[in-house]
mmCIF file of N, CA and C in Angstrom:
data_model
loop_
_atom_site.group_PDB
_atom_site.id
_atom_site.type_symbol
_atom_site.label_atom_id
_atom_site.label_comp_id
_atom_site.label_asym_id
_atom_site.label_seq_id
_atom_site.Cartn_x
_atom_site.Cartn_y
_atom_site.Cartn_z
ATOM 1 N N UNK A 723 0.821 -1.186 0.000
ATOM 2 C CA UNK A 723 0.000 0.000 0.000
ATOM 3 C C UNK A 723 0.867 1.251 0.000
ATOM 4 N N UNK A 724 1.767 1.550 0.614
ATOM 5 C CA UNK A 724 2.826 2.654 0.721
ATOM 6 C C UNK A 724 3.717 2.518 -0.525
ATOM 7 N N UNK A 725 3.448 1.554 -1.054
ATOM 8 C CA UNK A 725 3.919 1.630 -2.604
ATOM 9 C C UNK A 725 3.264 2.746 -3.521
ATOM 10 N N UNK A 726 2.039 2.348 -3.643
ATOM 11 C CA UNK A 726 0.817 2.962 -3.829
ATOM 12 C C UNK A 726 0.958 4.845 -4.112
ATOM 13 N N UNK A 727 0.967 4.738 -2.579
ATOM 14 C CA UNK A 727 1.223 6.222 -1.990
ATOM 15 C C UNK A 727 2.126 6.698 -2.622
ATOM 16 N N UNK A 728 3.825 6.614 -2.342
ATOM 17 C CA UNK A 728 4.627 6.770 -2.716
ATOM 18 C C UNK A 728 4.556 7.178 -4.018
ATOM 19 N N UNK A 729 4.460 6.134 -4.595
ATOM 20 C CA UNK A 729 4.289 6.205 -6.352
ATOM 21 C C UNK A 729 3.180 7.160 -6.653
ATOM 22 N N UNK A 730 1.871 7.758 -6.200
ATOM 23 C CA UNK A 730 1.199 8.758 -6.192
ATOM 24 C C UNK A 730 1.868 10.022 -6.323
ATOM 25 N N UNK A 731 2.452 10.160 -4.877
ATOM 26 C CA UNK A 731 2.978 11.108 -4.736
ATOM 27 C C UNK A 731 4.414 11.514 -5.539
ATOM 28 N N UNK A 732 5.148 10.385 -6.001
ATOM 29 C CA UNK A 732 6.332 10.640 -6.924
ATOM 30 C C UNK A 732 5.688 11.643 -8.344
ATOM 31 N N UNK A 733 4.546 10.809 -9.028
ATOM 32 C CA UNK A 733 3.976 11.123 -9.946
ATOM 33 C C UNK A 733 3.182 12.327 -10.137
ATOM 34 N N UNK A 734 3.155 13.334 -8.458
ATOM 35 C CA UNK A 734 2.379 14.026 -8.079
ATOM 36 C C UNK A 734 0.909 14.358 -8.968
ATOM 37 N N UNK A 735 0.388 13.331 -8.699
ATOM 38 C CA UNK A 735 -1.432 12.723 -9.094
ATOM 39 C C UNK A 735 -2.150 12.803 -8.215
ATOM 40 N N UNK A 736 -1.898 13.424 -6.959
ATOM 41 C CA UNK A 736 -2.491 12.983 -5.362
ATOM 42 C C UNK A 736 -4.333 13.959 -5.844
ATOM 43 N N UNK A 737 -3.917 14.932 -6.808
ATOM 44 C CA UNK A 737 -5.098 15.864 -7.294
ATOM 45 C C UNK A 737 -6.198 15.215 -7.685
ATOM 46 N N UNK A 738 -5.469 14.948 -8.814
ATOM 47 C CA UNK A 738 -6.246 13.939 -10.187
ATOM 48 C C UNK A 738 -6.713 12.764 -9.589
ATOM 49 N N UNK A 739 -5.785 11.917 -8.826
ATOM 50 C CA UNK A 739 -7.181 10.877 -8.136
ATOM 51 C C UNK A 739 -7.795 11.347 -7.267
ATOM 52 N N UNK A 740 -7.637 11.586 -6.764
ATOM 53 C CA UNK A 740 -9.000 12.206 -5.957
ATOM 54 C C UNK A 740 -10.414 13.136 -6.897
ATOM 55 N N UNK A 741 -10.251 12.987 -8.181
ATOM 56 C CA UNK A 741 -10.838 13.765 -8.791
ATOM 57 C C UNK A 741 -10.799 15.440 -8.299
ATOM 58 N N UNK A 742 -9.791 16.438 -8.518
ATOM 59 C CA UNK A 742 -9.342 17.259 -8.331
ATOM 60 C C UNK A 742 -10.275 17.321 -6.730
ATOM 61 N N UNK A 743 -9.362 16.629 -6.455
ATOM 62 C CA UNK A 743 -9.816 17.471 -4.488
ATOM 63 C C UNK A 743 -11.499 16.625 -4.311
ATOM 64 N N UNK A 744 -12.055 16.262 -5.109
ATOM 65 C CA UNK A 744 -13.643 16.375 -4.548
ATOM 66 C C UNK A 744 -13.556 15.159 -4.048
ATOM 67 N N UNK A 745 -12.747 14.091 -3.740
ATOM 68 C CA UNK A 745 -13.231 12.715 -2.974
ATOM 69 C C UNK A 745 -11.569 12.615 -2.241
ATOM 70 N N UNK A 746 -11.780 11.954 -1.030
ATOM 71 C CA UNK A 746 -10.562 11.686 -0.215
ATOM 72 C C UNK A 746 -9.785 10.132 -0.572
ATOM 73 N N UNK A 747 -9.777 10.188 -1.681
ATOM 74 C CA UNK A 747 -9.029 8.316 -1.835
ATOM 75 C C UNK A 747 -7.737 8.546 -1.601
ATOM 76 N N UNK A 748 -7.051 9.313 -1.375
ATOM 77 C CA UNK A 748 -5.442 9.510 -0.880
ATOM 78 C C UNK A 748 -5.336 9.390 0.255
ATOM 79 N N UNK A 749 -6.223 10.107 1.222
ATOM 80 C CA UNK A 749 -6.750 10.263 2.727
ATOM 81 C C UNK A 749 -6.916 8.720 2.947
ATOM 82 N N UNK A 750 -7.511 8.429 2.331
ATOM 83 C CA UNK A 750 -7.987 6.715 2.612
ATOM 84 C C UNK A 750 -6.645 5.644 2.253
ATOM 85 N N UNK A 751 -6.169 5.943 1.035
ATOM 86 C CA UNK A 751 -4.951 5.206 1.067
ATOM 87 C C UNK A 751 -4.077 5.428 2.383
ATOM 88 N N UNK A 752 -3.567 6.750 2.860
ATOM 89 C CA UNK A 752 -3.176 7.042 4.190
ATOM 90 C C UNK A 752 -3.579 5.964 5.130
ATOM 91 N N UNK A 753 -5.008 6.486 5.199
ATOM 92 C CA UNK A 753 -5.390 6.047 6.923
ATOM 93 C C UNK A 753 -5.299 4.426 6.551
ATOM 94 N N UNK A 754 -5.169 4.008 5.297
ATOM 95 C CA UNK A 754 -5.018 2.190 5.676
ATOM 96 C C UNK A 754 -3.959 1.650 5.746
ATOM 97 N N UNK A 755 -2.268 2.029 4.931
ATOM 98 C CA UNK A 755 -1.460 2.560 5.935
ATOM 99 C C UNK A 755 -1.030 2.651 7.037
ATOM 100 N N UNK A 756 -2.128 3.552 7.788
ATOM 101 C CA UNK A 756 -2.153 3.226 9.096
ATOM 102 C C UNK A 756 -2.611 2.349 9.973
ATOM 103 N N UNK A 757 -3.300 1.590 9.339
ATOM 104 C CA UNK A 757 -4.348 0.997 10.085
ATOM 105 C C UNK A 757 -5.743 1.456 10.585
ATOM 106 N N UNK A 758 -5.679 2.521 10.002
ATOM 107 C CA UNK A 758 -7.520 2.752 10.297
ATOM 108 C C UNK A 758 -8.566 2.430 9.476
ATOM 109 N N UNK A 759 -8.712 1.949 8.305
ATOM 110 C CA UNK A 759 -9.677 1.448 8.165
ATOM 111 C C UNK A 759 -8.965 0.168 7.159
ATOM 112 N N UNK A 760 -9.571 -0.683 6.119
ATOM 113 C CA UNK A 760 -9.368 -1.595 5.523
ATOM 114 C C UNK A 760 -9.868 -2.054 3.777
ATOM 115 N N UNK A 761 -9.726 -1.169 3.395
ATOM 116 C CA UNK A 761 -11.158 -0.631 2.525
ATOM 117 C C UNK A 761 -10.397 -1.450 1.049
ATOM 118 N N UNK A 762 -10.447 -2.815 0.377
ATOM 119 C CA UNK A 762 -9.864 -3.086 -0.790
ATOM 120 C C UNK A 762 -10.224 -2.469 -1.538
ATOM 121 N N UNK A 763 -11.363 -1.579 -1.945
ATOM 122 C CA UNK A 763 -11.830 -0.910 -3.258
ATOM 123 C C UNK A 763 -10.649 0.391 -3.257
ATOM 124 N N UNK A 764 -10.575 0.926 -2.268
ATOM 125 C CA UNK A 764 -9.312 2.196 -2.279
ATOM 126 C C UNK A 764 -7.747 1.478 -2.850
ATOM 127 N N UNK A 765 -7.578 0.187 -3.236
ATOM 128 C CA UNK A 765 -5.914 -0.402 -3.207
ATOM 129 C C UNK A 765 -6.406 -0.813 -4.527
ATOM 130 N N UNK A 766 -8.082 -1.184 -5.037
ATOM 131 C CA UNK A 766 -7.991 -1.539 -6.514
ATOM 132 C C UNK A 766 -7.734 0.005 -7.298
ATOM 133 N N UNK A 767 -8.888 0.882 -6.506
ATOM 134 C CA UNK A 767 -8.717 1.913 -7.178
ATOM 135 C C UNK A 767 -7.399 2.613 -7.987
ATOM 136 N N UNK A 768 -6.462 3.106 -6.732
ATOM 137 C CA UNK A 768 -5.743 3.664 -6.920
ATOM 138 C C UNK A 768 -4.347 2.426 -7.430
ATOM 139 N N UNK A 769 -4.550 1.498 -7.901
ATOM 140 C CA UNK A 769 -3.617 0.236 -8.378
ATOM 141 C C UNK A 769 -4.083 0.119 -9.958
ATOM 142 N N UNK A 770 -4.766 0.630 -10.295
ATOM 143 C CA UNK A 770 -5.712 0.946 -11.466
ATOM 144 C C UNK A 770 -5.602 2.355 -11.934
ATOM 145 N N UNK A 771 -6.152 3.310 -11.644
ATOM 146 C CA UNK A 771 -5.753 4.303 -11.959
ATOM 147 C C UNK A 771 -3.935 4.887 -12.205
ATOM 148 N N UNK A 772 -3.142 4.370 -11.333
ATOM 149 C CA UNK A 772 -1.707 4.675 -11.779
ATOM 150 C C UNK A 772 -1.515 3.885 -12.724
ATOM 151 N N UNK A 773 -1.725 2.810 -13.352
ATOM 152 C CA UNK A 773 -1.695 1.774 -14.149
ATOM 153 C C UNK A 773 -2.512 2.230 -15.418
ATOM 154 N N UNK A 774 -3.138 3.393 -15.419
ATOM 155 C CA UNK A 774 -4.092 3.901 -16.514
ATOM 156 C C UNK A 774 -4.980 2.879 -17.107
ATOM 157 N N UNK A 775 -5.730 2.184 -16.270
ATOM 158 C CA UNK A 775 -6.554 1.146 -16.441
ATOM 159 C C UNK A 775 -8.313 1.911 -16.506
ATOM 160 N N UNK A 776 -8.466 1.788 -18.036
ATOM 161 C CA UNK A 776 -10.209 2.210 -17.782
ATOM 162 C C UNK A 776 -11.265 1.416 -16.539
ATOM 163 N N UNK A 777 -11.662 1.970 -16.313
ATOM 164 C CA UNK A 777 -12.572 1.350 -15.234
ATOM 165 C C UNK A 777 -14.070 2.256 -15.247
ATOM 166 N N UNK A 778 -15.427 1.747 -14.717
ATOM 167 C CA UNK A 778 -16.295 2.446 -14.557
ATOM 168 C C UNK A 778 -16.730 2.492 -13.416
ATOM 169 N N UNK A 779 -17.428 3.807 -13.230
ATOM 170 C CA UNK A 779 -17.402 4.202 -11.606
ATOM 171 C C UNK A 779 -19.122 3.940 -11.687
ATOM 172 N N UNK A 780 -19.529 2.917 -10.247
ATOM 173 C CA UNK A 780 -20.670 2.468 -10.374
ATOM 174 C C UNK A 780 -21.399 3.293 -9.636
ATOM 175 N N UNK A 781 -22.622 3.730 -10.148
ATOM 176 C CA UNK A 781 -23.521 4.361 -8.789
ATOM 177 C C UNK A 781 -24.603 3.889 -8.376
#
């Protein structure tokens, strides 16, 4: 996961995934990281998106 991060932040994308600022998936990569929460959709997400993998966002 701090791969993840790292590589985010090398690429400085921390914007762009999050969809310029409007959703916290960096925050969330963080806090799992830390151990606060556990969330696999935040490690596909952002394992996908640096990977420039189309994906569709379900609602």
């Amino acid at each position: 996961m701090k791969k993840l991060l790292d590589e985010l932040k090398e690429r400085k994308l921390q914007k762009e995934a999050d969809f310029n600022n409007s959703y916290g998936f960096t925050k969330m990569l963080k806090d799992q990281i830390e151990g606060k929460n556990n969330s696999w959709a935040v490690r596909w997400y952002m394992s996908a998106f640096l990977k420039d993998i189309p994906w569709l966002w379900a609602l």
